[in-house]
Amino acid sequence: IEANAVVDLSPLRWDISIAGKNLNLDRYLPTPVEKTEEKTAEVPPITADAAVTTAASEDLIPVDLIRKLNGHVGVVFENLVVKKLKIDKIELDSTQSHGLVKVSPLRASLYKGSVSSKVSLDVRGKTPALEVSPAIEGMQIQPLLVDFMDMNKIAGATYLNGELSAKGNSVDALMSSLQGDLLIDIKNGALVGTNLTKTVCEGIAAIRKQKIDDQQFGPDTPFETLRFPAHIVNGRVSTPGLKISSVGIQVTGDGVVSLSDSSLDYQANVG
């Protein structure tokens, strides 16, 4: 790691540049605390619910500290690991000006693709305001989800563009105030572990009182494109126009995902 800093003392302002490579941040994070079994009588359900509510509603952004910041920070890192995510290269340029923090650009190369974004955090007013403009080009979604969430359900080269905004100083407030639009494309991919063609054929065969040959079907549903626009209003994500195009099968869908209360109401049509 190399770091250079220039500091003006009157008024206080800094200009910092940091460059480095081969850093695994997971080695320096606290070891996750394993959950231990406890008797129900010792922790009543209302107490557990209250703890969850408190954690979700407590201050997330150190407003007083950010209002004192005044300077510029540039960072370039190669071969970085964060929360098991493997990042080939990340670059960010940030300015801090007494409550207004801007990160532009933020660029990263990872999983055979790239991510770029502009971020703005404004805490000059009563309520913190966050704006994010994300873009993804050609990132392989399957290994990223496996590393980050241990989830292996979808594969393909992912493309994304959008504009998001939110206000608040807690997870609950940010989720419930989230606004914006996203357009997501996944190309040459697959629904891993699910073969929708087989499911449709099983339904047709059942109606006809016939059987299908399981060996004709693979374990996944390969597709040429999976495309869906996401429109977000107050934490409710609607995706009118979900479409999966594949040889011999087409999937359309519509519904709403609510981030604030973790609910899902969705219908998918397979033909």
PDB file of C-alpha atoms in Angstrom:
ATOM      1  CA  ILE A   1       0.000   0.000   0.000  1.00  0.00           C
ATOM      2  CA  GLU A   2       1.230   3.492  -0.895  1.00  0.00           C
ATOM      3  CA  ALA A   3      -0.389   6.619   0.508  1.00  0.00           C
ATOM      4  CA  ASN A   4       0.254  10.299  -0.072  1.00  0.00           C
ATOM      5  CA  ALA A   5      -1.422  13.158   1.767  1.00  0.00           C
ATOM      6  CA  VAL A   6      -1.397  16.941   1.597  1.00  0.00           C
ATOM      7  CA  VAL A   7      -3.117  18.770   4.458  1.00  0.00           C
ATOM      8  CA  ASP A   8      -3.994  22.461   4.702  1.00  0.00           C
ATOM      9  CA  LEU A   9      -4.531  23.510   8.314  1.00  0.00           C
ATOM     10  CA  SER A  10      -6.326  26.825   7.858  1.00  0.00           C
ATOM     11  CA  PRO A  11      -8.989  26.105   6.862  1.00  0.00           C
ATOM     12  CA  LEU A  12      -8.592  22.361   7.395  1.00  0.00           C
ATOM     13  CA  ARG A  13      -8.607  20.458   4.109  1.00  0.00           C
ATOM     14  CA  TRP A  14      -6.891  17.332   2.816  1.00  0.00           C
ATOM     15  CA  ASP A  15      -5.925  15.709  -0.471  1.00  0.00           C
ATOM     16  CA  ILE A  16      -5.201  11.985  -0.061  1.00  0.00           C
ATOM     17  CA  SER A  17      -4.276   9.329  -2.618  1.00  0.00           C
ATOM     18  CA  ILE A  18      -4.013   5.619  -1.810  1.00  0.00           C
ATOM     19  CA  ALA A  19      -2.864   2.794  -4.083  1.00  0.00           C
ATOM     20  CA  GLY A  20      -2.330  -0.857  -3.298  1.00  0.00           C
ATOM     21  CA  LYS A  21      -2.720  -4.474  -4.336  1.00  0.00           C
ATOM     22  CA  ASN A  22      -3.305  -7.967  -2.963  1.00  0.00           C
ATOM     23  CA  LEU A  23      -5.500  -7.140   0.044  1.00  0.00           C
ATOM     24  CA  ASN A  24      -8.018  -9.496   1.656  1.00  0.00           C
ATOM     25  CA  LEU A  25     -10.152  -7.303   3.909  1.00  0.00           C
ATOM     26  CA  ASP A  26     -12.007 -10.341   5.245  1.00  0.00           C
ATOM     27  CA  ARG A  27      -8.926 -11.204   7.299  1.00  0.00           C
ATOM     28  CA  TYR A  28      -9.369  -7.989   9.296  1.00  0.00           C
ATOM     29  CA  LEU A  29     -13.130  -8.064   9.819  1.00  0.00           C
ATOM     30  CA  PRO A  30     -14.601  -9.358  13.093  1.00  0.00           C
ATOM     31  CA  THR A  31     -15.239 -13.092  13.179  1.00  0.00           C
ATOM     32  CA  PRO A  32     -18.995 -13.698  12.711  1.00  0.00           C
ATOM     33  CA  VAL A  33     -20.656 -14.662  15.982  1.00  0.00           C
ATOM     34  CA  GLU A  34     -22.253 -18.083  15.763  1.00  0.00           C
ATOM     35  CA  LYS A  35     -25.831 -18.272  16.954  1.00  0.00           C
ATOM     36  CA  THR A  36     -26.293 -20.368  20.092  1.00  0.00           C
ATOM     37  CA  GLU A  37     -29.441 -22.179  21.078  1.00  0.00           C
ATOM     38  CA  GLU A  38     -31.279 -20.519  23.953  1.00  0.00           C
ATOM     39  CA  LYS A  39     -34.325 -21.474  25.929  1.00  0.00           C
ATOM     40  CA  THR A  40     -37.514 -19.753  24.827  1.00  0.00           C
ATOM     41  CA  ALA A  41     -38.233 -18.609  28.362  1.00  0.00           C
ATOM     42  CA  GLU A  42     -34.950 -16.700  28.523  1.00  0.00           C
ATOM     43  CA  VAL A  43     -35.626 -14.638  25.382  1.00  0.00           C
ATOM     44  CA  PRO A  44     -39.333 -13.946  24.885  1.00  0.00           C
ATOM     45  CA  PRO A  45     -40.436 -13.382  21.261  1.00  0.00           C
ATOM     46  CA  ILE A  46     -41.256  -9.722  21.927  1.00  0.00           C
ATOM     47  CA  THR A  47     -37.687  -9.106  23.091  1.00  0.00           C
ATOM     48  CA  ALA A  48     -36.229 -10.671  19.942  1.00  0.00           C
ATOM     49  CA  ASP A  49     -38.568  -8.641  17.740  1.00  0.00           C
ATOM     50  CA  ALA A  50     -37.629  -5.463  19.569  1.00  0.00           C
ATOM     51  CA  ALA A  51     -33.927  -6.170  19.047  1.00  0.00           C
ATOM     52  CA  VAL A  52     -34.439  -6.668  15.335  1.00  0.00           C
ATOM     53  CA  THR A  53     -36.488  -3.473  15.091  1.00  0.00           C
ATOM     54  CA  THR A  54     -33.869  -1.487  17.001  1.00  0.00           C
ATOM     55  CA  ALA A  55     -31.031  -2.767  14.800  1.00  0.00           C
ATOM     56  CA  ALA A  56     -32.925  -1.877  11.636  1.00  0.00           C
ATOM     57  CA  SER A  57     -33.944   1.596  12.820  1.00  0.00           C
ATOM     58  CA  GLU A  58     -30.731   2.796  14.512  1.00  0.00           C
ATOM     59  CA  ASP A  59     -28.584   5.508  12.884  1.00  0.00           C
ATOM     60  CA  LEU A  60     -26.696   4.158   9.907  1.00  0.00           C
ATOM     61  CA  ILE A  61     -24.863   7.307   8.757  1.00  0.00           C
ATOM     62  CA  PRO A  62     -22.520   9.321  11.071  1.00  0.00           C
ATOM     63  CA  VAL A  63     -24.039  12.679  10.145  1.00  0.00           C
ATOM     64  CA  ASP A  64     -22.021  14.838  12.566  1.00  0.00           C
ATOM     65  CA  LEU A  65     -18.728  13.359  11.374  1.00  0.00           C
ATOM     66  CA  ILE A  66     -19.563  13.758   7.671  1.00  0.00           C
ATOM     67  CA  ARG A  67     -20.499  17.408   8.174  1.00  0.00           C
ATOM     68  CA  LYS A  68     -16.951  18.066   9.415  1.00  0.00           C
ATOM     69  CA  LEU A  69     -15.235  16.469   6.407  1.00  0.00           C
ATOM     70  CA  ASN A  70     -13.573  18.701   3.830  1.00  0.00           C
ATOM     71  CA  GLY A  71     -11.203  17.277   1.238  1.00  0.00           C
ATOM     72  CA  HIS A  72     -10.487  14.857  -1.560  1.00  0.00           C
ATOM     73  CA  VAL A  73      -9.644  11.141  -1.508  1.00  0.00           C
ATOM     74  CA  GLY A  74      -8.552   8.976  -4.439  1.00  0.00           C
ATOM     75  CA  VAL A  75      -8.162   5.195  -4.160  1.00  0.00           C
ATOM     76  CA  VAL A  76      -6.875   2.561  -6.607  1.00  0.00           C
ATOM     77  CA  PHE A  77      -6.626  -1.095  -5.541  1.00  0.00           C
ATOM     78  CA  GLU A  78      -5.863  -4.277  -7.452  1.00  0.00           C
ATOM     79  CA  ASN A  79      -6.720  -7.805  -6.355  1.00  0.00           C
ATOM     80  CA  LEU A  80      -9.057  -6.958  -3.488  1.00  0.00           C
ATOM     81  CA  VAL A  81     -11.329  -9.329  -1.514  1.00  0.00           C
ATOM     82  CA  VAL A  82     -14.299  -7.896   0.419  1.00  0.00           C
ATOM     83  CA  LYS A  83     -16.989 -10.099   1.959  1.00  0.00           C
ATOM     84  CA  LYS A  84     -15.709 -12.946  -0.267  1.00  0.00           C
ATOM     85  CA  LEU A  85     -16.205 -10.812  -3.392  1.00  0.00           C
ATOM     86  CA  LYS A  86     -13.111 -10.949  -5.617  1.00  0.00           C
ATOM     87  CA  ILE A  87     -12.407  -7.556  -7.222  1.00  0.00           C
ATOM     88  CA  ASP A  88      -9.668  -7.411  -9.868  1.00  0.00           C
ATOM     89  CA  LYS A  89      -9.419  -3.627  -9.689  1.00  0.00           C
ATOM     90  CA  ILE A  90     -11.319  -0.804  -8.028  1.00  0.00           C
ATOM     91  CA  GLU A  91     -10.928   2.950  -8.501  1.00  0.00           C
ATOM     92  CA  LEU A  92     -12.794   5.749  -6.751  1.00  0.00           C
ATOM     93  CA  ASP A  93     -12.496   9.508  -6.568  1.00  0.00           C
ATOM     94  CA  SER A  94     -14.329  11.232  -3.728  1.00  0.00           C
ATOM     95  CA  THR A  95     -14.793  14.820  -2.609  1.00  0.00           C
ATOM     96  CA  GLN A  96     -16.118  15.770   0.837  1.00  0.00           C
ATOM     97  CA  SER A  97     -17.453  19.264   1.470  1.00  0.00           C
ATOM     98  CA  HIS A  98     -19.037  19.857   4.899  1.00  0.00           C
ATOM     99  CA  GLY A  99     -21.916  17.412   4.554  1.00  0.00           C
ATOM    100  CA  LEU A 100     -21.901  16.715   0.821  1.00  0.00           C
ATOM    101  CA  VAL A 101     -19.942  13.642  -0.264  1.00  0.00           C
ATOM    102  CA  LYS A 102     -19.595  12.775  -3.934  1.00  0.00           C
ATOM    103  CA  VAL A 103     -17.972   9.669  -5.378  1.00  0.00           C
ATOM    104  CA  SER A 104     -17.409  10.075  -9.112  1.00  0.00           C
ATOM    105  CA  PRO A 105     -16.292   7.933 -10.653  1.00  0.00           C
ATOM    106  CA  LEU A 106     -16.450   4.619  -8.840  1.00  0.00           C
ATOM    107  CA  ARG A 107     -15.205   1.845 -11.141  1.00  0.00           C
ATOM    108  CA  ALA A 108     -14.499  -1.829 -10.525  1.00  0.00           C
ATOM    109  CA  SER A 109     -13.447  -4.796 -12.662  1.00  0.00           C
ATOM    110  CA  LEU A 110     -14.792  -8.097 -11.370  1.00  0.00           C
ATOM    111  CA  TYR A 111     -16.114 -11.464 -12.558  1.00  0.00           C
ATOM    112  CA  LYS A 112     -15.172 -10.838 -16.197  1.00  0.00           C
ATOM    113  CA  GLY A 113     -17.129  -7.579 -16.309  1.00  0.00           C
ATOM    114  CA  SER A 114     -17.139  -4.042 -14.998  1.00  0.00           C
ATOM    115  CA  VAL A 115     -19.167  -1.905 -12.611  1.00  0.00           C
ATOM    116  CA  SER A 116     -19.278   1.879 -12.634  1.00  0.00           C
ATOM    117  CA  SER A 117     -21.306   4.274 -10.549  1.00  0.00           C
ATOM    118  CA  LYS A 118     -21.783   7.828  -9.358  1.00  0.00           C
ATOM    119  CA  VAL A 119     -22.760   8.274  -5.710  1.00  0.00           C
ATOM    120  CA  SER A 120     -23.890  11.354  -3.825  1.00  0.00           C
ATOM    121  CA  LEU A 121     -24.591  11.565  -0.079  1.00  0.00           C
ATOM    122  CA  ASP A 122     -26.015  14.853   1.244  1.00  0.00           C
ATOM    123  CA  VAL A 123     -26.346  15.280   5.017  1.00  0.00           C
ATOM    124  CA  ARG A 124     -26.509  19.084   5.042  1.00  0.00           C
ATOM    125  CA  GLY A 125     -30.240  19.003   5.670  1.00  0.00           C
ATOM    126  CA  LYS A 126     -32.315  17.352   8.378  1.00  0.00           C
ATOM    127  CA  THR A 127     -32.598  14.006   6.559  1.00  0.00           C
ATOM    128  CA  PRO A 128     -29.662  12.328   4.760  1.00  0.00           C
ATOM    129  CA  ALA A 129     -30.262  11.963   1.009  1.00  0.00           C
ATOM    130  CA  LEU A 130     -28.550   9.322  -1.132  1.00  0.00           C
ATOM    131  CA  GLU A 131     -28.376   9.165  -4.933  1.00  0.00           C
ATOM    132  CA  VAL A 132     -26.768   6.328  -6.911  1.00  0.00           C
ATOM    133  CA  SER A 133     -26.382   5.825 -10.676  1.00  0.00           C
ATOM    134  CA  PRO A 134     -25.213   2.210 -11.155  1.00  0.00           C
ATOM    135  CA  ALA A 135     -24.044   0.569 -14.390  1.00  0.00           C
ATOM    136  CA  ILE A 136     -22.881  -3.019 -14.982  1.00  0.00           C
ATOM    137  CA  GLU A 137     -21.300  -4.339 -18.190  1.00  0.00           C
ATOM    138  CA  GLY A 138     -20.885  -8.056 -18.894  1.00  0.00           C
ATOM    139  CA  MET A 139     -20.408  -9.265 -15.307  1.00  0.00           C
ATOM    140  CA  GLN A 140     -20.833 -13.013 -14.763  1.00  0.00           C
ATOM    141  CA  ILE A 141     -23.602 -13.181 -12.171  1.00  0.00           C
ATOM    142  CA  GLN A 142     -23.271 -16.836 -11.120  1.00  0.00           C
ATOM    143  CA  PRO A 143     -19.823 -16.803  -9.454  1.00  0.00           C
ATOM    144  CA  LEU A 144     -20.595 -13.438  -7.823  1.00  0.00           C
ATOM    145  CA  LEU A 145     -23.794 -14.768  -6.214  1.00  0.00           C
ATOM    146  CA  VAL A 146     -22.021 -17.952  -5.123  1.00  0.00           C
ATOM    147  CA  ASP A 147     -19.220 -15.988  -3.433  1.00  0.00           C
ATOM    148  CA  PHE A 148     -21.393 -13.267  -1.906  1.00  0.00           C
ATOM    149  CA  MET A 149     -24.616 -15.101  -0.997  1.00  0.00           C
ATOM    150  CA  ASP A 150     -23.792 -18.797  -1.463  1.00  0.00           C
ATOM    151  CA  MET A 151     -26.637 -18.817  -4.010  1.00  0.00           C
ATOM    152  CA  ASN A 152     -26.423 -20.746  -7.275  1.00  0.00           C
ATOM    153  CA  LYS A 153     -29.692 -20.071  -9.070  1.00  0.00           C
ATOM    154  CA  ILE A 154     -28.871 -17.971 -12.149  1.00  0.00           C
ATOM    155  CA  ALA A 155     -25.995 -17.641 -14.616  1.00  0.00           C
ATOM    156  CA  GLY A 156     -25.122 -15.313 -17.468  1.00  0.00           C
ATOM    157  CA  ALA A 157     -23.449 -12.069 -18.503  1.00  0.00           C
ATOM    158  CA  THR A 158     -25.256  -9.237 -16.712  1.00  0.00           C
ATOM    159  CA  TYR A 159     -25.884  -5.684 -17.921  1.00  0.00           C
ATOM    160  CA  LEU A 160     -27.600  -3.004 -15.808  1.00  0.00           C
ATOM    161  CA  ASN A 161     -28.330   0.703 -15.908  1.00  0.00           C
ATOM    162  CA  GLY A 162     -30.358   2.827 -13.542  1.00  0.00           C
ATOM    163  CA  GLU A 163     -30.954   5.776 -11.246  1.00  0.00           C
ATOM    164  CA  LEU A 164     -31.778   5.311  -7.554  1.00  0.00           C
ATOM    165  CA  SER A 165     -32.451   7.672  -4.655  1.00  0.00           C
ATOM    166  CA  ALA A 166     -33.385   7.273  -0.996  1.00  0.00           C
ATOM    167  CA  LYS A 167     -33.691   9.352   2.182  1.00  0.00           C
ATOM    168  CA  GLY A 168     -33.226   8.486   5.842  1.00  0.00           C
ATOM    169  CA  ASN A 169     -30.689   7.377   8.399  1.00  0.00           C
ATOM    170  CA  SER A 170     -31.675   3.751   8.976  1.00  0.00           C
ATOM    171  CA  VAL A 171     -32.044   0.602   6.908  1.00  0.00           C
ATOM    172  CA  ASP A 172     -35.834   0.774   7.313  1.00  0.00           C
ATOM    173  CA  ALA A 173     -36.045   4.422   6.224  1.00  0.00           C
ATOM    174  CA  LEU A 174     -33.770   3.942   3.204  1.00  0.00           C
ATOM    175  CA  MET A 175     -35.639   0.832   2.059  1.00  0.00           C
ATOM    176  CA  SER A 176     -39.097   2.384   2.430  1.00  0.00           C
ATOM    177  CA  SER A 177     -38.085   5.613   0.632  1.00  0.00           C
ATOM    178  CA  LEU A 178     -36.174   3.999  -2.248  1.00  0.00           C
ATOM    179  CA  GLN A 179     -37.138   5.443  -5.649  1.00  0.00           C
ATOM    180  CA  GLY A 180     -35.841   4.919  -9.163  1.00  0.00           C
ATOM    181  CA  ASP A 181     -35.619   2.762 -12.234  1.00  0.00           C
ATOM    182  CA  LEU A 182     -33.372  -0.108 -13.296  1.00  0.00           C
ATOM    183  CA  LEU A 183     -33.059  -1.986 -16.571  1.00  0.00           C
ATOM    184  CA  ILE A 184     -31.451  -5.409 -16.240  1.00  0.00           C
ATOM    185  CA  ASP A 185     -30.327  -7.728 -19.042  1.00  0.00           C
ATOM    186  CA  ILE A 186     -28.765 -11.170 -18.552  1.00  0.00           C
ATOM    187  CA  LYS A 187     -27.478 -12.745 -21.764  1.00  0.00           C
ATOM    188  CA  ASN A 188     -26.490 -16.314 -22.655  1.00  0.00           C
ATOM    189  CA  GLY A 189     -27.421 -17.574 -19.222  1.00  0.00           C
ATOM    190  CA  ALA A 190     -29.440 -20.202 -17.414  1.00  0.00           C
ATOM    191  CA  LEU A 191     -31.837 -20.727 -14.549  1.00  0.00           C
ATOM    192  CA  VAL A 192     -29.653 -23.136 -12.593  1.00  0.00           C
ATOM    193  CA  GLY A 193     -31.277 -26.201 -11.036  1.00  0.00           C
ATOM    194  CA  THR A 194     -34.654 -25.600 -12.700  1.00  0.00           C
ATOM    195  CA  ASN A 195     -35.750 -26.844 -16.124  1.00  0.00           C
ATOM    196  CA  LEU A 196     -38.923 -24.976 -17.077  1.00  0.00           C
ATOM    197  CA  THR A 197     -39.204 -26.840 -20.386  1.00  0.00           C
ATOM    198  CA  LYS A 198     -39.406 -30.088 -18.467  1.00  0.00           C
ATOM    199  CA  THR A 199     -42.010 -28.616 -16.113  1.00  0.00           C
ATOM    200  CA  VAL A 200     -44.253 -27.551 -19.011  1.00  0.00           C
ATOM    201  CA  CYS A 201     -43.868 -30.904 -20.765  1.00  0.00           C
ATOM    202  CA  GLU A 202     -44.712 -32.746 -17.539  1.00  0.00           C
ATOM    203  CA  GLY A 203     -47.923 -30.729 -17.289  1.00  0.00           C
ATOM    204  CA  ILE A 204     -48.906 -31.475 -20.892  1.00  0.00           C
ATOM    205  CA  ALA A 205     -48.049 -35.157 -20.454  1.00  0.00           C
ATOM    206  CA  ALA A 206     -50.139 -35.372 -17.265  1.00  0.00           C
ATOM    207  CA  ILE A 207     -53.184 -33.950 -19.052  1.00  0.00           C
ATOM    208  CA  ARG A 208     -52.715 -36.464 -21.864  1.00  0.00           C
ATOM    209  CA  LYS A 209     -52.036 -39.250 -19.352  1.00  0.00           C
ATOM    210  CA  GLN A 210     -48.601 -39.788 -20.844  1.00  0.00           C
ATOM    211  CA  LYS A 211     -45.061 -39.865 -19.507  1.00  0.00           C
ATOM    212  CA  ILE A 212     -41.980 -37.930 -20.571  1.00  0.00           C
ATOM    213  CA  ASP A 213     -38.421 -39.141 -20.984  1.00  0.00           C
ATOM    214  CA  ASP A 214     -36.466 -37.451 -18.169  1.00  0.00           C
ATOM    215  CA  GLN A 215     -33.173 -38.097 -19.975  1.00  0.00           C
ATOM    216  CA  GLN A 216     -34.151 -35.635 -22.706  1.00  0.00           C
ATOM    217  CA  PHE A 217     -33.948 -32.722 -20.262  1.00  0.00           C
ATOM    218  CA  GLY A 218     -30.938 -31.177 -18.563  1.00  0.00           C
ATOM    219  CA  PRO A 219     -30.944 -29.843 -15.000  1.00  0.00           C
ATOM    220  CA  ASP A 220     -31.083 -26.148 -16.035  1.00  0.00           C
ATOM    221  CA  THR A 221     -33.105 -23.790 -18.242  1.00  0.00           C
ATOM    222  CA  PRO A 222     -30.675 -22.176 -20.684  1.00  0.00           C
ATOM    223  CA  PHE A 223     -31.809 -18.864 -22.197  1.00  0.00           C
ATOM    224  CA  GLU A 224     -30.599 -16.326 -24.733  1.00  0.00           C
ATOM    225  CA  THR A 225     -31.870 -13.287 -22.832  1.00  0.00           C
ATOM    226  CA  LEU A 226     -33.493 -12.480 -19.514  1.00  0.00           C
ATOM    227  CA  ARG A 227     -34.664  -8.878 -19.500  1.00  0.00           C
ATOM    228  CA  PHE A 228     -36.684  -6.918 -17.012  1.00  0.00           C
ATOM    229  CA  PRO A 229     -37.233  -3.263 -16.183  1.00  0.00           C
ATOM    230  CA  ALA A 230     -37.669  -2.494 -12.484  1.00  0.00           C
ATOM    231  CA  HIS A 231     -39.659   0.546 -11.359  1.00  0.00           C
ATOM    232  CA  ILE A 232     -39.240   1.394  -7.669  1.00  0.00           C
ATOM    233  CA  VAL A 233     -41.624   3.621  -5.677  1.00  0.00           C
ATOM    234  CA  ASN A 234     -41.285   3.907  -1.886  1.00  0.00           C
ATOM    235  CA  GLY A 235     -39.465   0.605  -1.634  1.00  0.00           C
ATOM    236  CA  ARG A 236     -41.925  -1.327  -3.807  1.00  0.00           C
ATOM    237  CA  VAL A 237     -40.246  -2.857  -6.847  1.00  0.00           C
ATOM    238  CA  SER A 238     -42.517  -3.596  -9.799  1.00  0.00           C
ATOM    239  CA  THR A 239     -41.187  -5.421 -12.846  1.00  0.00           C
ATOM    240  CA  PRO A 240     -43.774  -5.138 -15.613  1.00  0.00           C
ATOM    241  CA  GLY A 241     -42.296  -6.792 -18.657  1.00  0.00           C
ATOM    242  CA  LEU A 242     -40.063  -9.570 -17.324  1.00  0.00           C
ATOM    243  CA  LYS A 243     -39.182 -11.715 -20.332  1.00  0.00           C
ATOM    244  CA  ILE A 244     -37.006 -14.804 -20.715  1.00  0.00           C
ATOM    245  CA  SER A 245     -36.379 -15.950 -24.282  1.00  0.00           C
ATOM    246  CA  SER A 246     -35.093 -19.445 -24.928  1.00  0.00           C
ATOM    247  CA  VAL A 247     -35.256 -22.137 -27.592  1.00  0.00           C
ATOM    248  CA  GLY A 248     -38.699 -23.716 -27.362  1.00  0.00           C
ATOM    249  CA  ILE A 249     -39.854 -21.737 -24.338  1.00  0.00           C
ATOM    250  CA  GLN A 250     -40.763 -18.201 -23.330  1.00  0.00           C
ATOM    251  CA  VAL A 251     -41.381 -16.805 -19.855  1.00  0.00           C
ATOM    252  CA  THR A 252     -43.134 -13.546 -19.028  1.00  0.00           C
ATOM    253  CA  GLY A 253     -43.820 -12.166 -15.590  1.00  0.00           C
ATOM    254  CA  ASP A 254     -45.188  -9.274 -13.587  1.00  0.00           C
ATOM    255  CA  GLY A 255     -45.470  -8.500  -9.906  1.00  0.00           C
ATOM    256  CA  VAL A 256     -44.258  -6.491  -6.953  1.00  0.00           C
ATOM    257  CA  VAL A 257     -41.474  -7.008  -4.423  1.00  0.00           C
ATOM    258  CA  SER A 258     -41.753  -4.880  -1.266  1.00  0.00           C
ATOM    259  CA  LEU A 259     -38.366  -4.191   0.312  1.00  0.00           C
ATOM    260  CA  SER A 260     -39.817  -2.521   3.407  1.00  0.00           C
ATOM    261  CA  ASP A 261     -41.818  -5.541   4.584  1.00  0.00           C
ATOM    262  CA  SER A 262     -39.936  -8.302   2.707  1.00  0.00           C
ATOM    263  CA  SER A 263     -42.975  -9.494   0.754  1.00  0.00           C
ATOM    264  CA  LEU A 264     -43.361 -10.905  -2.749  1.00  0.00           C
ATOM    265  CA  ASP A 265     -46.444 -11.028  -4.998  1.00  0.00           C
ATOM    266  CA  TYR A 266     -45.445 -12.316  -8.408  1.00  0.00           C
ATOM    267  CA  GLN A 267     -46.849 -14.252 -11.344  1.00  0.00           C
ATOM    268  CA  ALA A 268     -44.749 -15.944 -14.015  1.00  0.00           C
ATOM    269  CA  ASN A 269     -46.228 -17.359 -17.224  1.00  0.00           C
ATOM    270  CA  VAL A 270     -44.419 -20.160 -19.060  1.00  0.00           C
ATOM    271  CA  GLY A 271     -45.282 -21.133 -22.620  1.00  0.00           C
TER     272      GLY A 271
END
